[in-house]
Amino acid sequence: MATQGRRPSGRQQDRRRKITDLVMAEGTLRIDDLIATVEASAMTVYRDLAELESQGLVHRNRGYVSAASSLLYEAASEYRMQQNEAEKTELARAAVELVEPGQALVLDDSTTGVYLARLLPERAPLTVVTNHRGVFDELAGQQGIHLICVGGDFLPWADAFVGGMALDALRGMRVDLAIMSVSAVTDGVCFYPQQEMVQLKKAMLASASRRVLYVDHTKFNRRALHAVTPAEHFDTVIVDSRTPEAEVEVLRERGATVRRAG
């Protein structure tokens, strides 16, 4: 049973981080093998797995544990924040060059948006609309930033707000620029695992005069369930410096304007 309201000890945090890293690296593991690897009691590991599952990081099924990120699930925001940090920094630096002082922009639940948010004060004054608590926390109190947080149902694993209230709010707005990411780009089409997030991303795109997609090279090796939009529907697609040229060519052949970061 997951512990509520109690901060885990340093030892617990280290062990849970190790468990998460092992599962994410392998994709799927037998729980018995995991117990042997982390050298903790079965009861302790099962408690850790229950807590990690409540955070949306892993899923358990009949003696196995698997990474939450899949065709049906996106990995939790806390885990995604720690992944591909250099690539996210690279993409954020390229994206901020497209932002002009005085603009209104919307940022989605992408963790790359947190990296971008750290750079936005240098482009102030700006109005920033977001449904992502991480972006909100970065910009709260920043001088020259008019910050609008789209409310609704809070999803802890995404650290973001979703649902009808969020959709209604976005549909009633018009912004200069939408900047977002997706879970996967397959054959030039953007995909995301959860339909409720897809609806929000589409509402953000519809609210914007210009649209920017930023994706690192790992997105081209993944699959997700629901289509968001073809990449060429964005005004600019930013990829990181490690994205294979073959993937860039697919995007360009479909008509996308691609910029390589870095």
XYZ file of N, CA and C in Angstrom:
786
model
N 0.848 -1.197 0.000
C 0.000 0.000 0.000
C 0.879 1.241 0.000
N 0.599 2.210 -0.883
C 1.413 3.413 -0.984
C 1.272 4.258 0.271
N 2.395 4.806 0.710
C 2.380 5.671 1.891
C 1.922 7.052 1.499
N 0.940 7.617 2.185
C 0.392 8.925 1.873
C 0.916 9.954 2.861
N 1.312 11.145 2.351
C 1.631 12.256 3.203
C 2.975 12.169 3.901
N 3.790 11.143 3.638
C 5.068 10.997 4.267
C 6.171 11.127 3.247
N 7.175 11.927 3.542
C 8.286 12.117 2.617
C 9.221 10.914 2.742
N 9.587 10.258 1.626
C 10.478 9.102 1.721
C 11.867 9.504 2.200
N 12.532 8.586 2.901
C 13.886 8.847 3.374
C 14.854 8.848 2.195
N 16.068 9.312 2.447
C 17.080 9.313 1.389
C 17.345 7.918 0.853
N 17.364 6.925 1.747
C 17.598 5.543 1.325
C 16.446 5.049 0.455
N 15.223 5.366 0.851
C 14.065 4.969 0.042
C 14.115 5.619 -1.338
N 14.443 6.912 -1.372
C 14.515 7.616 -2.646
C 15.563 7.001 -3.560
N 16.725 6.677 -3.004
C 17.793 6.072 -3.812
C 17.366 4.709 -4.340
N 16.719 3.905 -3.482
C 16.300 2.569 -3.907
C 15.215 2.665 -4.976
N 14.257 3.566 -4.793
C 13.186 3.712 -5.781
C 13.710 4.263 -7.099
N 14.698 5.154 -7.014
C 15.310 5.663 -8.248
C 16.022 4.521 -8.977
N 16.702 3.654 -8.215
C 17.391 2.514 -8.825
C 16.384 1.575 -9.473
N 15.277 1.300 -8.773
C 14.240 0.431 -9.336
C 13.682 1.027 -10.626
N 13.383 2.329 -10.594
C 12.833 2.989 -11.785
C 13.809 2.919 -12.950
N 15.079 3.185 -12.682
C 16.082 3.150 -13.743
C 16.197 1.754 -14.345
N 16.163 0.721 -13.486
C 16.257 -0.651 -13.979
C 15.072 -1.013 -14.869
N 13.877 -0.645 -14.407
C 12.675 -0.985 -15.180
C 12.634 -0.211 -16.496
N 12.964 1.073 -16.444
C 12.958 1.875 -17.660
C 13.987 1.374 -18.661
N 15.134 0.915 -18.158
C 16.183 0.424 -19.051
C 15.790 -0.888 -19.713
N 15.117 -1.775 -18.962
C 14.768 -3.097 -19.488
C 13.400 -3.131 -20.163
N 12.522 -2.216 -19.782
C 11.164 -2.248 -20.328
C 10.244 -3.082 -19.464
N 10.611 -4.367 -19.259
C 9.839 -5.280 -18.418
C 10.794 -6.183 -17.646
N 10.508 -6.403 -16.369
C 11.350 -7.240 -15.513
C 10.476 -8.144 -14.659
N 10.981 -9.370 -14.376
C 10.344 -10.190 -13.358
C 10.594 -9.543 -12.009
N 9.558 -9.461 -11.187
C 9.709 -8.818 -9.888
C 10.708 -9.582 -9.028
N 10.739 -10.910 -9.125
C 11.707 -11.698 -8.359
C 13.138 -11.327 -8.742
N 13.387 -11.098 -10.038
C 14.726 -10.692 -10.474
C 15.065 -9.307 -9.949
N 14.061 -8.439 -9.915
C 14.269 -7.085 -9.410
C 14.630 -7.116 -7.932
N 13.946 -7.953 -7.167
C 14.227 -8.076 -5.731
C 15.665 -8.518 -5.513
N 16.128 -9.482 -6.310
C 17.499 -9.969 -6.170
C 18.512 -8.894 -6.536
N 18.180 -8.080 -7.538
C 19.122 -7.062 -8.014
C 19.290 -5.930 -7.010
N 18.192 -5.461 -6.436
C 18.288 -4.318 -5.504
C 18.674 -4.741 -4.100
N 18.687 -6.057 -3.847
C 19.135 -6.597 -2.558
C 18.345 -6.011 -1.392
N 17.032 -6.051 -1.537
C 16.126 -5.636 -0.469
C 15.089 -6.731 -0.284
N 14.365 -6.680 0.814
C 13.360 -7.707 1.071
C 12.222 -7.587 0.065
N 11.524 -8.710 -0.143
C 10.396 -8.714 -1.076
C 9.336 -7.711 -0.630
N 9.081 -7.644 0.680
C 8.067 -6.727 1.194
C 8.451 -5.282 0.888
N 9.726 -4.958 1.072
C 10.194 -3.588 0.813
C 10.044 -3.240 -0.662
N 10.450 -4.150 -1.539
C 10.370 -3.882 -2.976
C 8.920 -3.750 -3.419
N 8.045 -4.590 -2.905
C 6.628 -4.483 -3.276
C 6.033 -3.158 -2.801
N 6.460 -2.676 -1.632
C 6.003 -1.362 -1.171
C 6.500 -0.269 -2.106
N 7.760 -0.385 -2.503
C 8.323 0.601 -3.429
C 7.583 0.589 -4.755
N 7.297 -0.610 -5.257
C 6.593 -0.716 -6.539
C 5.185 -0.144 -6.450
N 4.530 -0.349 -5.322
C 3.184 0.210 -5.146
C 3.232 1.729 -5.189
N 4.237 2.318 -4.547
C 4.376 3.769 -4.552
C 4.715 4.276 -5.952
N 5.629 3.604 -6.640
C 6.005 4.016 -7.996
C 4.832 3.876 -8.965
N 4.012 2.850 -8.752
C 2.839 2.669 -9.601
C 1.826 3.781 -9.359
N 1.672 4.200 -8.107
C 0.736 5.280 -7.802
C 1.184 6.590 -8.432
N 2.483 6.729 -8.695
C 3.024 7.924 -9.345
C 2.992 7.830 -10.862
N 2.558 6.678 -11.383
C 2.484 6.512 -12.824
C 3.798 6.144 -13.477
N 4.778 5.689 -12.682
C 6.087 5.373 -13.237
C 6.187 3.943 -13.764
N 5.486 3.009 -13.107
C 5.555 1.593 -13.514
C 4.163 0.978 -13.459
N 4.071 -0.219 -14.069
C 2.847 -1.025 -13.979
C 3.226 -2.451 -13.620
N 2.444 -3.047 -12.708
C 2.675 -4.437 -12.314
C 1.597 -5.332 -12.911
N 2.014 -6.542 -13.306
C 1.058 -7.486 -13.871
C 1.599 -8.908 -13.752
N 1.000 -9.722 -12.870
C 1.282 -11.144 -12.750
C 2.772 -11.452 -12.596
N 3.384 -10.828 -11.615
C 4.769 -11.138 -11.312
C 5.789 -10.357 -12.105
N 5.326 -9.477 -12.976
C 6.229 -8.662 -13.779
C 5.948 -7.188 -13.520
N 6.966 -6.362 -13.743
C 6.802 -4.917 -13.660
C 7.343 -4.322 -14.949
N 6.617 -3.353 -15.502
C 7.022 -2.753 -16.768
C 7.010 -1.238 -16.657
N 7.775 -0.614 -17.537
C 7.803 0.848 -17.593
C 6.435 1.357 -18.013
N 6.006 2.461 -17.434
C 4.675 2.994 -17.727
C 4.567 3.536 -19.137
N 5.669 4.010 -19.693
C 5.622 4.586 -21.028
C 5.427 3.486 -22.066
N 4.351 3.583 -22.845
C 4.032 2.564 -23.838
C 3.033 3.151 -24.813
N 2.448 2.281 -25.634
C 1.416 2.746 -26.553
C 0.239 3.359 -25.809
N 0.004 2.896 -24.592
C -1.171 3.331 -23.843
C -0.844 4.328 -22.735
N 0.418 4.385 -22.325
C 0.769 5.218 -21.184
C 1.986 6.077 -21.514
N 2.011 7.268 -20.959
C 3.193 8.120 -21.003
C 3.855 8.049 -19.637
N 5.179 8.061 -19.606
C 5.893 8.007 -18.329
C 5.591 9.261 -17.510
N 5.731 9.130 -16.204
C 5.416 10.240 -15.303
C 6.353 11.416 -15.538
N 5.825 12.606 -15.267
C 6.584 13.839 -15.480
C 7.879 13.843 -14.683
N 7.841 13.351 -13.445
C 9.031 13.346 -12.585
C 10.164 12.569 -13.242
N 9.822 11.433 -13.857
C 10.851 10.633 -14.530
C 11.307 11.313 -15.810
N 10.365 11.838 -16.599
C 10.725 12.465 -17.873
C 11.619 13.680 -17.684
N 11.453 14.381 -16.569
C 12.280 15.553 -16.306
C 13.764 15.190 -16.217
N 14.051 13.953 -15.811
C 15.440 13.523 -15.619
C 16.053 12.922 -16.876
N 15.258 12.746 -17.914
C 15.741 12.091 -19.124
C 16.123 13.108 -20.194
N 17.204 12.797 -20.938
C 17.614 13.590 -22.100
C 17.726 15.082 -21.775
N 18.355 15.389 -20.662
C 18.435 16.784 -20.219
C 19.196 17.651 -21.220
N 20.284 17.128 -21.791
C 21.061 17.918 -22.757
C 20.232 18.227 -23.992
N 19.464 17.235 -24.458
C 18.629 17.425 -25.645
C 17.519 18.440 -25.379
N 16.912 18.359 -24.201
C 15.837 19.294 -23.860
C 16.368 20.729 -23.749
N 17.554 20.856 -23.184
C 18.176 22.180 -23.102
C 18.443 22.727 -24.500
N 18.924 21.876 -25.375
C 19.213 22.261 -26.757
C 17.946 22.713 -27.477
N 16.882 21.946 -27.330
C 15.611 22.289 -27.973
C 15.038 23.589 -27.410
N 15.126 23.742 -26.103
C 14.590 24.959 -25.470
C 15.320 26.198 -25.971
N 16.630 26.105 -26.106
C 17.401 27.255 -26.586
C 17.030 27.624 -28.020
N 16.755 26.598 -28.839
C 16.332 26.879 -30.207
C 14.931 27.476 -30.238
N 14.044 26.974 -29.365
C 12.657 27.440 -29.363
C 12.538 28.872 -28.872
N 13.337 29.247 -27.878
C 13.209 30.592 -27.316
C 13.585 31.656 -28.346
N 14.374 31.295 -29.338
C 14.730 32.240 -30.390
C 13.524 32.631 -31.243
N 12.468 31.824 -31.203
C 11.260 32.102 -31.985
C 10.251 32.946 -31.208
N 10.544 33.223 -29.955
C 9.630 33.979 -29.097
C 10.021 35.452 -29.128
N 9.024 36.314 -29.362
C 9.255 37.756 -29.409
C 8.605 38.437 -28.199
N 9.266 39.462 -27.638
C 8.652 40.197 -26.533
C 7.267 40.720 -26.903
N 6.362 40.640 -25.951
C 4.999 41.110 -26.172
C 4.040 40.037 -26.640
N 4.550 38.855 -26.957
C 3.678 37.788 -27.456
C 2.938 37.074 -26.332
N 1.862 36.405 -26.715
C 1.169 35.450 -25.849
C 1.451 34.059 -26.408
N 1.860 33.146 -25.555
C 2.154 31.796 -26.020
C 1.576 30.763 -25.070
N 1.356 29.568 -25.602
C 0.836 28.469 -24.807
C 1.839 27.324 -24.840
N 2.092 26.743 -23.669
C 2.991 25.604 -23.521
C 2.207 24.423 -22.976
N 2.457 23.243 -23.521
C 1.707 22.051 -23.116
C 2.361 21.363 -21.928
N 2.012 20.091 -21.709
C 2.507 19.347 -20.553
C 3.897 18.758 -20.778
N 4.515 19.036 -21.903
C 5.850 18.523 -22.178
C 6.852 19.009 -21.137
N 7.725 18.106 -20.678
C 8.750 18.525 -19.728
C 9.797 19.417 -20.387
N 9.933 19.362 -21.701
C 10.823 20.301 -22.385
C 10.348 21.732 -22.159
N 9.056 21.902 -21.955
C 8.505 23.223 -21.674
C 9.047 23.827 -20.396
N 9.410 22.987 -19.421
C 10.003 23.493 -18.187
C 11.369 24.100 -18.486
N 12.126 23.430 -19.355
C 13.437 23.951 -19.752
C 13.269 25.268 -20.521
N 12.249 25.334 -21.360
C 11.977 26.562 -22.097
C 11.533 27.672 -21.156
N 10.703 27.331 -20.172
C 10.197 28.337 -19.233
C 11.340 29.047 -18.513
N 12.419 28.337 -18.239
C 13.561 28.944 -17.552
C 14.222 30.035 -18.385
N 14.015 29.988 -19.707
C 14.637 30.963 -20.601
C 13.706 32.117 -20.967
N 12.409 31.948 -20.717
C 11.438 32.933 -21.187
C 11.565 34.322 -20.561
N 11.981 34.455 -19.296
C 12.096 35.812 -18.750
C 13.002 36.733 -19.570
N 13.958 36.179 -20.297
C 14.823 37.026 -21.125
C 14.089 37.588 -22.334
N 12.881 37.073 -22.611
C 12.061 37.576 -23.716
C 10.889 38.415 -23.220
N 10.822 38.681 -21.927
C 9.713 39.450 -21.345
C 9.657 40.849 -21.977
N 8.445 41.430 -22.021
C 7.185 40.957 -21.420
C 6.513 39.892 -22.288
N 5.909 38.924 -21.611
C 5.204 37.840 -22.288
C 3.959 37.459 -21.486
N 2.973 36.919 -22.206
C 1.861 36.222 -21.566
C 2.042 34.740 -21.856
N 2.065 33.928 -20.811
C 2.286 32.490 -20.967
C 1.084 31.739 -20.409
N 0.472 30.908 -21.257
C -0.655 30.057 -20.864
C -0.147 28.618 -20.804
N -0.482 27.900 -19.751
C -0.034 26.507 -19.654
C -0.989 25.692 -18.793
N -0.993 24.391 -19.018
C -1.712 23.464 -18.141
C -0.731 22.636 -17.316
N 0.563 22.955 -17.427
C 1.610 22.175 -16.769
C 2.075 22.878 -15.501
N 1.973 22.198 -14.370
C 2.355 22.818 -13.106
C 3.850 23.126 -13.065
N 4.670 22.296 -13.722
C 6.104 22.543 -13.741
C 6.445 23.854 -14.412
N 5.782 24.145 -15.534
C 5.986 25.425 -16.223
C 5.506 26.569 -15.338
N 4.335 26.377 -14.732
C 3.782 27.413 -13.851
C 4.754 27.735 -12.716
N 5.303 26.699 -12.074
C 6.206 26.914 -10.946
C 7.465 27.666 -11.371
N 7.959 27.385 -12.576
C 9.154 28.067 -13.063
C 8.908 29.558 -13.282
N 7.706 29.908 -13.723
C 7.434 31.287 -14.129
C 6.708 32.119 -13.078
N 6.178 31.466 -12.061
C 5.433 32.195 -11.030
C 6.332 33.254 -10.378
N 5.864 34.489 -10.394
C 6.603 35.571 -9.764
C 7.688 36.192 -10.613
N 7.879 35.690 -11.835
C 8.912 36.254 -12.702
C 8.453 37.611 -13.247
N 9.305 38.589 -13.146
C 8.967 39.928 -13.604
C 8.758 39.942 -15.113
N 7.678 40.606 -15.537
C 7.396 40.731 -16.959
C 6.656 39.561 -17.560
N 6.304 38.555 -16.747
C 5.572 37.387 -17.231
C 4.147 37.412 -16.679
N 3.180 37.572 -17.585
C 1.768 37.434 -17.204
C 1.428 35.961 -17.371
N 1.168 35.281 -16.274
C 1.050 33.829 -16.263
C -0.400 33.402 -16.081
N -0.879 32.531 -16.974
C -2.237 31.993 -16.896
C -2.138 30.475 -16.814
N -2.622 29.907 -15.714
C -2.632 28.450 -15.558
C -4.031 27.929 -15.875
N -4.116 27.066 -16.855
C -5.394 26.468 -17.247
C -5.755 25.396 -16.223
N -6.858 25.572 -15.539
C -7.258 24.636 -14.494
C -8.091 23.486 -15.022
N -8.475 22.611 -14.114
C -9.275 21.441 -14.477
C -8.950 20.294 -13.549
N -9.062 19.071 -14.053
C -8.721 17.880 -13.273
C -7.206 17.704 -13.275
N -6.620 17.589 -12.073
C -5.166 17.464 -11.980
C -4.753 16.000 -12.092
N -3.811 15.724 -13.011
C -3.240 14.390 -13.172
C -1.853 14.378 -12.547
N -1.669 13.704 -11.411
C -0.361 13.726 -10.746
C 0.768 13.192 -11.621
N 0.537 12.102 -12.379
C 1.629 11.530 -13.172
C 2.106 12.502 -14.246
N 1.196 13.330 -14.765
C 1.555 14.292 -15.804
C 1.947 15.641 -15.226
N 1.628 15.866 -13.942
C 1.835 17.161 -13.301
C 1.122 18.254 -14.097
N -0.083 17.930 -14.568
C -0.790 18.835 -15.479
C -2.294 18.747 -15.247
N -2.996 19.771 -15.739
C -4.452 19.843 -15.631
C -5.089 19.456 -16.962
N -6.174 18.677 -16.889
C -6.859 18.192 -18.086
C -8.367 18.298 -17.870
N -9.120 17.791 -18.839
C -10.565 17.713 -18.682
C -11.323 18.845 -19.347
N -12.638 18.823 -19.157
C -13.526 19.768 -19.823
C -13.249 21.217 -19.475
N -12.939 21.510 -18.215
C -12.655 22.887 -17.822
C -11.425 23.420 -18.554
N -10.392 22.584 -18.651
C -9.176 23.003 -19.355
C -9.460 23.219 -20.836
N -10.240 22.322 -21.430
C -10.594 22.461 -22.848
C -11.388 23.732 -23.095
N -12.380 23.999 -22.263
C -13.198 25.209 -22.433
C -12.339 26.467 -22.341
N -11.405 26.469 -21.393
C -10.538 27.639 -21.224
C -9.678 27.859 -22.463
N -9.084 26.793 -22.977
C -8.211 26.920 -24.149
C -8.996 27.331 -25.390
N -10.200 26.797 -25.538
C -11.009 27.125 -26.715
C -11.468 28.578 -26.706
N -11.419 29.210 -25.543
C -11.809 30.616 -25.443
C -10.635 31.575 -25.548
N -9.461 31.071 -25.906
C -8.271 31.908 -25.989
C -7.718 31.968 -27.409
N -6.979 33.036 -27.683
C -6.215 33.146 -28.921
C -4.820 33.636 -28.552
N -3.803 32.899 -28.982
C -2.424 33.245 -28.649
C -1.607 33.388 -29.929
N -0.442 33.986 -29.795
C 0.437 34.156 -30.952
C 1.164 32.877 -31.316
N 1.507 32.074 -30.289
C 2.422 30.964 -30.508
C 2.083 29.787 -29.604
N 1.999 28.595 -30.183
C 1.874 27.361 -29.408
C 3.168 26.577 -29.586
N 3.769 26.179 -28.470
C 5.007 25.388 -28.518
C 4.756 24.113 -27.739
N 4.951 22.957 -28.394
C 4.640 21.695 -27.732
C 5.529 20.566 -28.215
N 5.446 19.457 -27.502
C 6.108 18.223 -27.908
C 5.079 17.106 -27.920
N 5.491 15.932 -28.369
C 4.623 14.762 -28.400
C 5.439 13.549 -27.961
N 4.779 12.429 -27.762
C 5.472 11.223 -27.306
C 6.197 10.505 -28.437
N 5.658 10.614 -29.650
C 6.238 9.869 -30.766
C 5.945 10.579 -32.087
N 6.878 10.423 -33.020
C 6.676 10.882 -34.389
C 6.905 9.675 -35.293
N 5.850 9.232 -35.950
C 5.892 8.036 -36.782
C 5.487 8.384 -38.195
N 6.396 8.150 -39.149
C 6.125 8.454 -40.559
C 5.646 9.900 -40.738
N 6.212 10.795 -39.955
C 5.881 12.205 -40.097
C 4.617 12.645 -39.389
N 3.990 11.771 -38.614
C 2.765 12.100 -37.883
C 3.048 12.071 -36.386
N 2.518 13.045 -35.660
C 2.731 13.160 -34.218
C 1.685 12.346 -33.453
N 2.139 11.610 -32.441
C 1.251 10.759 -31.650
C 1.462 10.983 -30.159
N 0.417 10.624 -29.384
C 0.479 10.702 -27.926
C -0.374 9.561 -27.363
N 0.017 8.973 -26.208
C -0.718 7.794 -25.715
C -2.133 8.062 -25.222
N -2.366 9.202 -24.543
C -3.659 9.427 -23.897
C -4.535 10.387 -24.692
N -5.771 9.956 -24.950
C -6.695 10.744 -25.745
C -7.007 12.089 -25.102
N -7.114 12.141 -23.767
C -7.449 13.402 -23.116
C -6.362 14.449 -23.325
N -5.116 14.020 -23.376
C -4.026 14.947 -23.667
C -4.042 15.372 -25.139
N -4.409 14.450 -26.014
C -4.495 14.778 -27.442
C -5.512 15.891 -27.665
N -6.645 15.804 -26.984
C -7.672 16.832 -27.131
C -7.150 18.203 -26.698
N -6.397 18.235 -25.603
C -5.837 19.502 -25.141
C -4.802 20.054 -26.119
N -3.959 19.184 -26.646
C -2.944 19.631 -27.605
C -3.612 20.197 -28.861
N -4.673 19.548 -29.321
C -5.381 20.053 -30.497
C -6.022 21.411 -30.212
N -6.551 21.587 -29.008
C -7.137 22.881 -28.644
C -6.067 23.964 -28.588
N -4.884 23.621 -28.102
C -3.779 24.584 -28.081
C -3.377 24.983 -29.497
N -3.279 23.996 -30.373
C -2.912 24.290 -31.764
C -3.955 25.178 -32.425
N -5.244 24.913 -32.155
C -6.317 25.699 -32.765
C -6.331 27.129 -32.257
N -5.792 27.351 -31.054
C -5.821 28.693 -30.468
C -4.683 29.581 -30.955
N -3.719 29.013 -31.687
C -2.478 29.730 -31.975
C -2.374 30.183 -33.427
N -1.777 31.360 -33.609
C -1.498 31.856 -34.961
C -0.321 31.113 -35.584
N 0.683 30.772 -34.754
C 1.832 30.012 -35.224
C 2.045 28.831 -34.291
N 2.599 27.736 -34.855
C 2.730 26.496 -34.090
C 4.148 25.954 -34.235
N 4.734 25.584 -33.104
C 6.098 25.049 -33.086
C 6.095 23.697 -32.379
N 6.724 22.715 -33.013
C 6.914 21.392 -32.414
C 8.397 21.224 -32.111
N 8.739 20.780 -30.886
C 10.135 20.410 -30.637
C 10.182 18.976 -30.120
N 11.025 18.171 -30.752
C 11.139 16.749 -30.419
C 12.605 16.324 -30.496
N 13.040 15.518 -29.533
C 14.403 15.000 -29.606
C 14.427 13.683 -30.378
N 15.605 13.164 -30.613
C 15.773 11.998 -31.482
C 15.073 10.748 -30.967
N 14.848 10.647 -29.635
C 14.215 9.447 -29.097
C 12.755 9.317 -29.511
N 12.115 10.423 -29.872
C 10.693 10.382 -30.241
C 10.471 9.608 -31.542
N 11.515 9.519 -32.367
C 11.370 8.844 -33.652
C 11.520 7.326 -33.535
N 11.911 6.861 -32.338
C 12.047 5.422 -32.106
C 10.891 4.863 -31.295
N 9.907 5.703 -31.001
C 8.799 5.284 -30.152
C 7.502 5.195 -30.945
N 6.513 4.579 -30.312
C 5.169 4.503 -30.879
C 4.183 4.935 -29.805
N 3.088 5.532 -30.224
C 2.010 5.904 -29.310
C 0.686 5.689 -30.030
N -0.408 5.737 -29.297
C -1.686 5.241 -29.811
C -2.472 6.249 -30.629
N -2.534 7.508 -30.190
C -3.461 8.475 -30.782
C -2.730 9.544 -31.592
N -3.201 9.784 -32.797
C -2.611 10.822 -33.644
C -3.016 12.205 -33.151
N -2.055 13.112 -33.117
C -2.320 14.509 -32.782
C -2.505 15.314 -34.060
N -1.480 15.313 -34.907
C -1.530 16.029 -36.182
C -0.271 15.698 -36.979
N -0.299 15.807 -38.291
C 0.923 15.643 -39.074
C 1.937 16.738 -38.738
N 3.207 16.404 -38.807
C 4.259 17.359 -38.449
C 4.232 18.594 -39.331
N 3.805 18.440 -40.590
C 3.798 19.587 -41.493
C 2.733 20.622 -41.144
N 1.838 20.302 -40.215
C 0.846 21.284 -39.777
C 1.441 22.296 -38.791
N 2.671 22.037 -38.328
C 3.389 23.020 -37.524
C 4.135 23.966 -38.456
N 4.247 25.225 -38.054
C 5.008 26.179 -38.849
C 6.496 25.874 -38.809
N 6.968 25.372 -37.669
C 8.369 25.002 -37.515
C 8.467 23.732 -36.684
N 9.320 22.814 -37.114
C 9.634 21.617 -36.337
C 11.101 21.704 -35.941
N 11.367 21.689 -34.637
C 12.744 21.734 -34.136
C 13.139 20.338 -33.676
N 14.253 19.842 -34.197
C 14.788 18.546 -33.775
C 16.157 18.766 -33.148
N 16.598 17.831 -32.331
C 17.902 17.988 -31.697
C 19.015 17.546 -32.644
N 20.251 17.798 -32.226
C 21.397 17.545 -33.096
C 21.652 16.065 -33.338
N 21.048 15.185 -32.540
C 21.249 13.735 -32.704
C 20.168 13.070 -33.542
N 19.216 13.824 -34.021
C 18.156 13.246 -34.854
C 18.733 12.791 -36.190
N 18.506 11.542 -36.591
C 19.052 11.044 -37.855
C 18.573 11.867 -39.052
N 19.441 12.062 -40.006
C 19.093 12.845 -41.188
C 17.940 12.203 -41.953
N 17.854 10.878 -41.919
C 16.760 10.186 -42.618
C 15.403 10.607 -42.056
N 15.322 10.798 -40.737
C 14.058 11.224 -40.131
C 13.739 12.668 -40.516
N 14.770 13.492 -40.579
C 14.568 14.876 -40.999
C 14.056 14.932 -42.428
N 14.595 14.073 -43.285
C 14.178 14.055 -44.684
C 12.723 13.636 -44.834
N 12.262 12.698 -44.003
C 10.849 12.290 -44.036
C 9.965 13.494 -43.739
N 10.346 14.269 -42.730
C 9.555 15.443 -42.365
C 9.543 16.465 -43.498
N 10.701 16.699 -44.085
C 10.786 17.691 -45.157
C 10.045 17.250 -46.413
N 10.088 15.964 -46.706
C 9.355 15.456 -47.870
C 7.853 15.630 -47.713
N 7.392 15.626 -46.463
C 5.956 15.834 -46.195
C 5.599 17.314 -46.197
N 6.613 18.183 -46.273
C 6.351 19.618 -46.336
C 6.634 20.380 -45.068
N 7.231 19.732 -44.067
C 7.519 20.416 -42.804
C 8.771 21.285 -42.947
N 8.768 22.401 -42.257
C 9.949 23.257 -42.134
C 10.696 22.826 -40.895
N 11.895 22.282 -41.083
C 12.639 21.666 -39.983
C 13.867 22.492 -39.653
N 14.069 22.729 -38.356
C 15.278 23.380 -37.863
C 15.992 22.412 -36.933
N 17.284 22.262 -37.150
C 18.075 21.391 -36.267
C 18.700 22.243 -35.159
N 18.399 21.915 -33.916
C 18.953 22.653 -32.792
C 20.443 22.362 -32.644
N 21.143 23.262 -31.969
C 22.554 23.030 -31.686
C 23.463 23.352 -32.851
